[in-house]
Short mmCIF file of C-alpha atoms and ligand atoms in Angstrom, two decimals:
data_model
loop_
_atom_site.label_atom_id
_atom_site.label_comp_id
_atom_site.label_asym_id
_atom_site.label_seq_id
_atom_site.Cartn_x
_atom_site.Cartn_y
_atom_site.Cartn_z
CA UNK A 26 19.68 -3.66 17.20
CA UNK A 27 18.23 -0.21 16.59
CA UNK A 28 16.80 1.86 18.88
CA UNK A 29 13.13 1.56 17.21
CA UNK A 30 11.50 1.64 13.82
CA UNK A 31 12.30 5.75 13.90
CA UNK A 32 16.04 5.20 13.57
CA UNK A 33 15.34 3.05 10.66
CA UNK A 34 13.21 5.58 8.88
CA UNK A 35 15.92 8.16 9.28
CA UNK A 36 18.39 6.01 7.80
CA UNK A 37 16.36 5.47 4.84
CA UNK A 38 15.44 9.13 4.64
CA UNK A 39 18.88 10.05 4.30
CA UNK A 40 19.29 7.88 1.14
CA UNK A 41 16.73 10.10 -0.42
CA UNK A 42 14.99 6.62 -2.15
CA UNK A 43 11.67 8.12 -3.10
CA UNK A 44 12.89 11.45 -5.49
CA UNK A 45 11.16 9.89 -8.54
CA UNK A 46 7.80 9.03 -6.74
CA UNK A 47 5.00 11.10 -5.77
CA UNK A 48 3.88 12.67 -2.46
CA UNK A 49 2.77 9.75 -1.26
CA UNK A 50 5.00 7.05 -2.97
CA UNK A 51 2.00 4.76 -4.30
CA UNK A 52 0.94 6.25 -7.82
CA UNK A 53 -2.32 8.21 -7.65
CA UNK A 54 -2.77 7.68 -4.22
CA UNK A 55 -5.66 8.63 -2.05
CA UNK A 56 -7.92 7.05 -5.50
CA UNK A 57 -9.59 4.25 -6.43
CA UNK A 58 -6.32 2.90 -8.33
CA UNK A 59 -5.19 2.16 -4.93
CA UNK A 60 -7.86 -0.41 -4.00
CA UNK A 61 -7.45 -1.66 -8.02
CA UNK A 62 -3.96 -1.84 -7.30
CA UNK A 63 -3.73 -3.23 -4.08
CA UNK A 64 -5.59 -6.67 -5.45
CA UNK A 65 -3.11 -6.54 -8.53
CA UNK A 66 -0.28 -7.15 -7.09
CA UNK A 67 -0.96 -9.81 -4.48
CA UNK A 68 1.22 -12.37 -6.10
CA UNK A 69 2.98 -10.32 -8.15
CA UNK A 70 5.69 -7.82 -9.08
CA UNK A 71 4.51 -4.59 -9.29
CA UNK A 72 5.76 -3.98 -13.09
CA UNK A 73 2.99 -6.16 -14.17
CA UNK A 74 0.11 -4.40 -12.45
CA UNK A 75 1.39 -1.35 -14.23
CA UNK A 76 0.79 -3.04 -17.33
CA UNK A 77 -2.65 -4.19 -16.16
CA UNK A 78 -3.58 -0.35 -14.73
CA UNK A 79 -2.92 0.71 -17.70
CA UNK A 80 -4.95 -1.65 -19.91
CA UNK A 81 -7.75 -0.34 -17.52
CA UNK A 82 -7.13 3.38 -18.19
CA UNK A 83 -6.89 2.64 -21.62
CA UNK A 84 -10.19 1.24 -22.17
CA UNK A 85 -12.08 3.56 -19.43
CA UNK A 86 -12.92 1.46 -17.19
CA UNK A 87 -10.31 3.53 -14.90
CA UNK A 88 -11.15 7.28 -15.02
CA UNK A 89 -10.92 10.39 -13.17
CA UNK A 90 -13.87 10.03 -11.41
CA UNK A 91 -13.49 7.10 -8.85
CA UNK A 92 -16.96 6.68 -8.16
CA UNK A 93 -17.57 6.48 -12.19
CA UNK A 94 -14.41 3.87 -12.35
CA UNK A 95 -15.99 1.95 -9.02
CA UNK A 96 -19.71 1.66 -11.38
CA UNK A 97 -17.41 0.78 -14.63
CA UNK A 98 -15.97 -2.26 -12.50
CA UNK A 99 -19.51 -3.09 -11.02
CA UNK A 100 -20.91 -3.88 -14.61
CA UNK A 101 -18.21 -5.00 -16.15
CA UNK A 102 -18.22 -8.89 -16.97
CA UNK A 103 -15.74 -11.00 -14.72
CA UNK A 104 -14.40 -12.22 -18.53
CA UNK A 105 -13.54 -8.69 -20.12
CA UNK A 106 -12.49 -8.08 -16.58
CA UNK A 107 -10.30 -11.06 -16.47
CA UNK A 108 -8.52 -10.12 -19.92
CA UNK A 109 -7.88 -6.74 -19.12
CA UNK A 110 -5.97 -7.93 -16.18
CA UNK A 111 -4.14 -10.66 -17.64
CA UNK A 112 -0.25 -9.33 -17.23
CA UNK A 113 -0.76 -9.38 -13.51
CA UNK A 114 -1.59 -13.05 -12.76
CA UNK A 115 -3.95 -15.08 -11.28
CA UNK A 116 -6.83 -12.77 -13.34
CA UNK A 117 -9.50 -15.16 -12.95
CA UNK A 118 -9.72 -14.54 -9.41
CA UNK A 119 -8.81 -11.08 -9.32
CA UNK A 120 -11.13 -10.09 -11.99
CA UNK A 121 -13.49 -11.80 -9.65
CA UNK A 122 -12.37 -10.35 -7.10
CA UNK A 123 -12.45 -7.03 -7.92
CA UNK A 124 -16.06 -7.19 -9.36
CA UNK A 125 -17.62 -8.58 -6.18
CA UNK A 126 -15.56 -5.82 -3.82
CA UNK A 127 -16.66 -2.79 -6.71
CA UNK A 128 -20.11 -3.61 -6.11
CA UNK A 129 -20.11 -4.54 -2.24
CA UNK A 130 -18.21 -1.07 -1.71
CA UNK A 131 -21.04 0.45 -4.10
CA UNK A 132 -23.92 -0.68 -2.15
CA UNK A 133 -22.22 -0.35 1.62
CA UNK A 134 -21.22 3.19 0.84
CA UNK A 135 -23.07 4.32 -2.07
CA UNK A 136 -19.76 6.48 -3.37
CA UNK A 137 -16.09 6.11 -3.28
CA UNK A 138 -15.95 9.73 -1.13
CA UNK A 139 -18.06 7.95 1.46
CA UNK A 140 -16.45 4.23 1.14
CA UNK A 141 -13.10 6.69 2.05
CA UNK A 142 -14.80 8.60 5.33
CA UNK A 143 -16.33 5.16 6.38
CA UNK A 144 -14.47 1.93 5.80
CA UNK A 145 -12.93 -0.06 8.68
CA UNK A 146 -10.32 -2.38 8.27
CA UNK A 147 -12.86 -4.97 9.77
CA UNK A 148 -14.86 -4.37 6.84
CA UNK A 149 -12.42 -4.66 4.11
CA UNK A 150 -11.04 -7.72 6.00
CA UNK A 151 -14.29 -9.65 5.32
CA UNK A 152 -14.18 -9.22 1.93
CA UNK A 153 -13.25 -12.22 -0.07
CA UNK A 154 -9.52 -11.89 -1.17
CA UNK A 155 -8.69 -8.64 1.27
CA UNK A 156 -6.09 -10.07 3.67
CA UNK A 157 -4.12 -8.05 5.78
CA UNK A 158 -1.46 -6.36 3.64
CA UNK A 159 -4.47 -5.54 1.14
CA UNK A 160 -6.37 -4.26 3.72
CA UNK A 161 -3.78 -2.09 4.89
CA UNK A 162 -2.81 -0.59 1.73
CA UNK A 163 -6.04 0.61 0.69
CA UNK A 164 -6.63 2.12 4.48
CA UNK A 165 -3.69 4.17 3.91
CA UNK A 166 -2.96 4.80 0.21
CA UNK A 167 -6.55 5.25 -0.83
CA UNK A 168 -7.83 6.47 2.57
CA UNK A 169 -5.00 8.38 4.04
CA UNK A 170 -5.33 6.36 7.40
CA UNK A 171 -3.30 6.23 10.15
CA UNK A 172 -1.83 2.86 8.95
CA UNK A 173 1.75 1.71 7.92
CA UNK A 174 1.48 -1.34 5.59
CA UNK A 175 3.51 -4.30 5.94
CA UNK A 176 4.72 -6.42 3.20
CA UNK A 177 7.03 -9.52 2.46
CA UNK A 178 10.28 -6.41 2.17
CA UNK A 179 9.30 -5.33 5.18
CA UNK A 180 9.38 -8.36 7.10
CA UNK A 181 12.82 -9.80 5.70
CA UNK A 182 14.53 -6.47 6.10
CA UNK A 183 13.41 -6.50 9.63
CA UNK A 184 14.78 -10.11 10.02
CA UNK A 185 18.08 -9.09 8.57
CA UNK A 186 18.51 -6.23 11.09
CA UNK A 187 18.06 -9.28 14.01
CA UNK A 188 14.40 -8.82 14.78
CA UNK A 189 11.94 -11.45 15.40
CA UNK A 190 8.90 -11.32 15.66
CA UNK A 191 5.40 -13.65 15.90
CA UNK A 192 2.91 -12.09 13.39
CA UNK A 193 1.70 -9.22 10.96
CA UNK A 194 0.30 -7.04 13.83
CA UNK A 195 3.61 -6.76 16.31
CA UNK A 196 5.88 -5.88 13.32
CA UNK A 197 2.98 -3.52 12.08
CA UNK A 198 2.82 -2.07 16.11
CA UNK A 199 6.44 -1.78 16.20
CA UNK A 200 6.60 0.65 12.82
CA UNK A 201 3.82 2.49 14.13
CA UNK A 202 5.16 2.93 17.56
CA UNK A 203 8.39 4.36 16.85
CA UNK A 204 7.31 7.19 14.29
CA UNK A 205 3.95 8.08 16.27
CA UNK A 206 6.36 8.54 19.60
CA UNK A 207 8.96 10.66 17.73
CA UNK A 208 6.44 12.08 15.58
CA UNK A 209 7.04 15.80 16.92
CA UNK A 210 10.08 15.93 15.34
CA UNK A 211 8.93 15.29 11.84
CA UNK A 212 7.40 18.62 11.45
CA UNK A 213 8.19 18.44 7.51
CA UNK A 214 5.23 15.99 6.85
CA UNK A 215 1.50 17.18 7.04
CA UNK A 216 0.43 14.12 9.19
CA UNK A 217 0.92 10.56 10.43
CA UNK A 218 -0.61 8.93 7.81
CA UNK A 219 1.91 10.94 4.77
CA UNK A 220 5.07 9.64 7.09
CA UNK A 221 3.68 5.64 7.51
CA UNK A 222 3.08 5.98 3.72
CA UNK A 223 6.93 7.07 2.59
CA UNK A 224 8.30 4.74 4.82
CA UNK A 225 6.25 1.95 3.88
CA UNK A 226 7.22 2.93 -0.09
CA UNK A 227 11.23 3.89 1.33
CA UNK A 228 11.37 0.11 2.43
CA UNK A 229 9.90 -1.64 -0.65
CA UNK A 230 12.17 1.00 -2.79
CA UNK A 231 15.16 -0.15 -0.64
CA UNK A 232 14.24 -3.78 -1.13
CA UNK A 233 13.74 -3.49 -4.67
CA UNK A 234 17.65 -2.47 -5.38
CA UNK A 235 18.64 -5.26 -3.16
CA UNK A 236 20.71 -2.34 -0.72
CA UNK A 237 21.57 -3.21 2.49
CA UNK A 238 22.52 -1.80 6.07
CA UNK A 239 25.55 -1.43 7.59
CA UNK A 240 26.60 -0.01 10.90
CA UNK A 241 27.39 3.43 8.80
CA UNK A 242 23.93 3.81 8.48
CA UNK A 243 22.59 3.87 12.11
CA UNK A 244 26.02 5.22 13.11
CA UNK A 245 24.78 8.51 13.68
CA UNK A 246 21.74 8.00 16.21
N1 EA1 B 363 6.78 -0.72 -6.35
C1 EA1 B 363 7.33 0.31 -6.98
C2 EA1 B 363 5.54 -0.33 -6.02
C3 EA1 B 363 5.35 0.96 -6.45
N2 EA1 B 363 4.19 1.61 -6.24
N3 EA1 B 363 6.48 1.34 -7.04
C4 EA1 B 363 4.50 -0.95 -5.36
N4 EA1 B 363 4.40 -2.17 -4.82
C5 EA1 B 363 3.17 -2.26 -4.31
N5 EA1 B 363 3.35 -0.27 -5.17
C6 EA1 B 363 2.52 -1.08 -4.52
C7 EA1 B 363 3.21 0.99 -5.61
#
């Protein structure tokens, strides 16, 4: 067993799994891509949203200016919506999805700078089609919050490494607890939030070439 989620990040950090991603692993993070994103891929591999993203940059609707992009999605129709979308799945109900949470977060907050300073997992939570890992992702990717995100990798590599546990929340405590408590010696990263946010991306990037552990790994802690 390891000593807590802290020994785990170090023995991802030494396999250096991130050196073609950005700062903060998720592509154009701390934007309104994030929150786009974040309802793209429920379901689905991550490839596809790309393709979808892209579609939406391509035709404007996704711009520089995420309050502009936020409007674009507000008067958009759920159909034109829908087809953009299409290579990520289920684009009925995202398209949907992602109208009705464009214009909730346009009247709650008035701007995406403000939806940013203001938004509480409570109120993203409410919103239809924002479950937890959703939630989560747009709290820290889009809002650079104090959150680590916890995803279907997440939980099976933590079940391969012999841990159990009940829910979404105690795995989610557990990450947190072990990097906030040994946070003083990760001096290299600006803040808690950067650190949940590369080893939330180390894990899926581990996942995704199907490595695994062995006792070399931790050896060294
Ligand atoms: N997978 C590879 C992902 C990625 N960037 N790169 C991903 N999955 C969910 N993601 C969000 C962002």
């Amino acid at each position: 067993m390891l000593e807590s989620s802290y020994s785990l990040f170090l023995a991802l950090k030494k396999m250096d799994l991130l050196k073609n991603s950005s700062l903060y692993w998720w592509p154009n993070a701390l934007s309104f891509e994030v929150v786009v994103g974040a309802i793209l891929t429920q379901n689905t591999k991550w490839e596809n949203v790309e393709k979808s993203l892209k579609n939406l940059k391509d035709s404007h609707i996704l711009c520089k200016d995420n309050t502009q992009s936020l409007k674009n999605f507000s008067k958009l129709s759920v159909q034109s919506l829908a087809n953009l979308i299409y290579p990520s799945g289920f684009y009925n109900q995202k398209s949907s999805r992602l109208y009705r949470l464009s214009l909730a977060i346009l009247e709650e907050f008035g701007n995406f700078e403000n939806f940013v300073e203001n938004v509480s997992r409570e109120w993203l939570l409410s919103q239809k089609g924002i479950g937890m890992e959703s939630a989560d992702s747009i709290l820290n990717y889009a809002c650079d919050r104090e959150v680590m995100v916890v995803d279907k990798y997440t939980q099976k590599l933590l079940a391969s490494l012999g841990y159990e546990f009940d829910d979404y929340e105690e795995i989610q405590s557990w990450l947190e607890r072990g990097i906030e408590e040994n946070f003083s010696q990760l001096q290299e990263y600006k803040s808690l939030s950067l650190v949940y946010a590369r080893f939330h991306g180390k894990i899926v990037e581990f996942s995704k070439k199907k490595l695994v552990f062995n006792a070399k790994h931790f050896g060294d802690f």
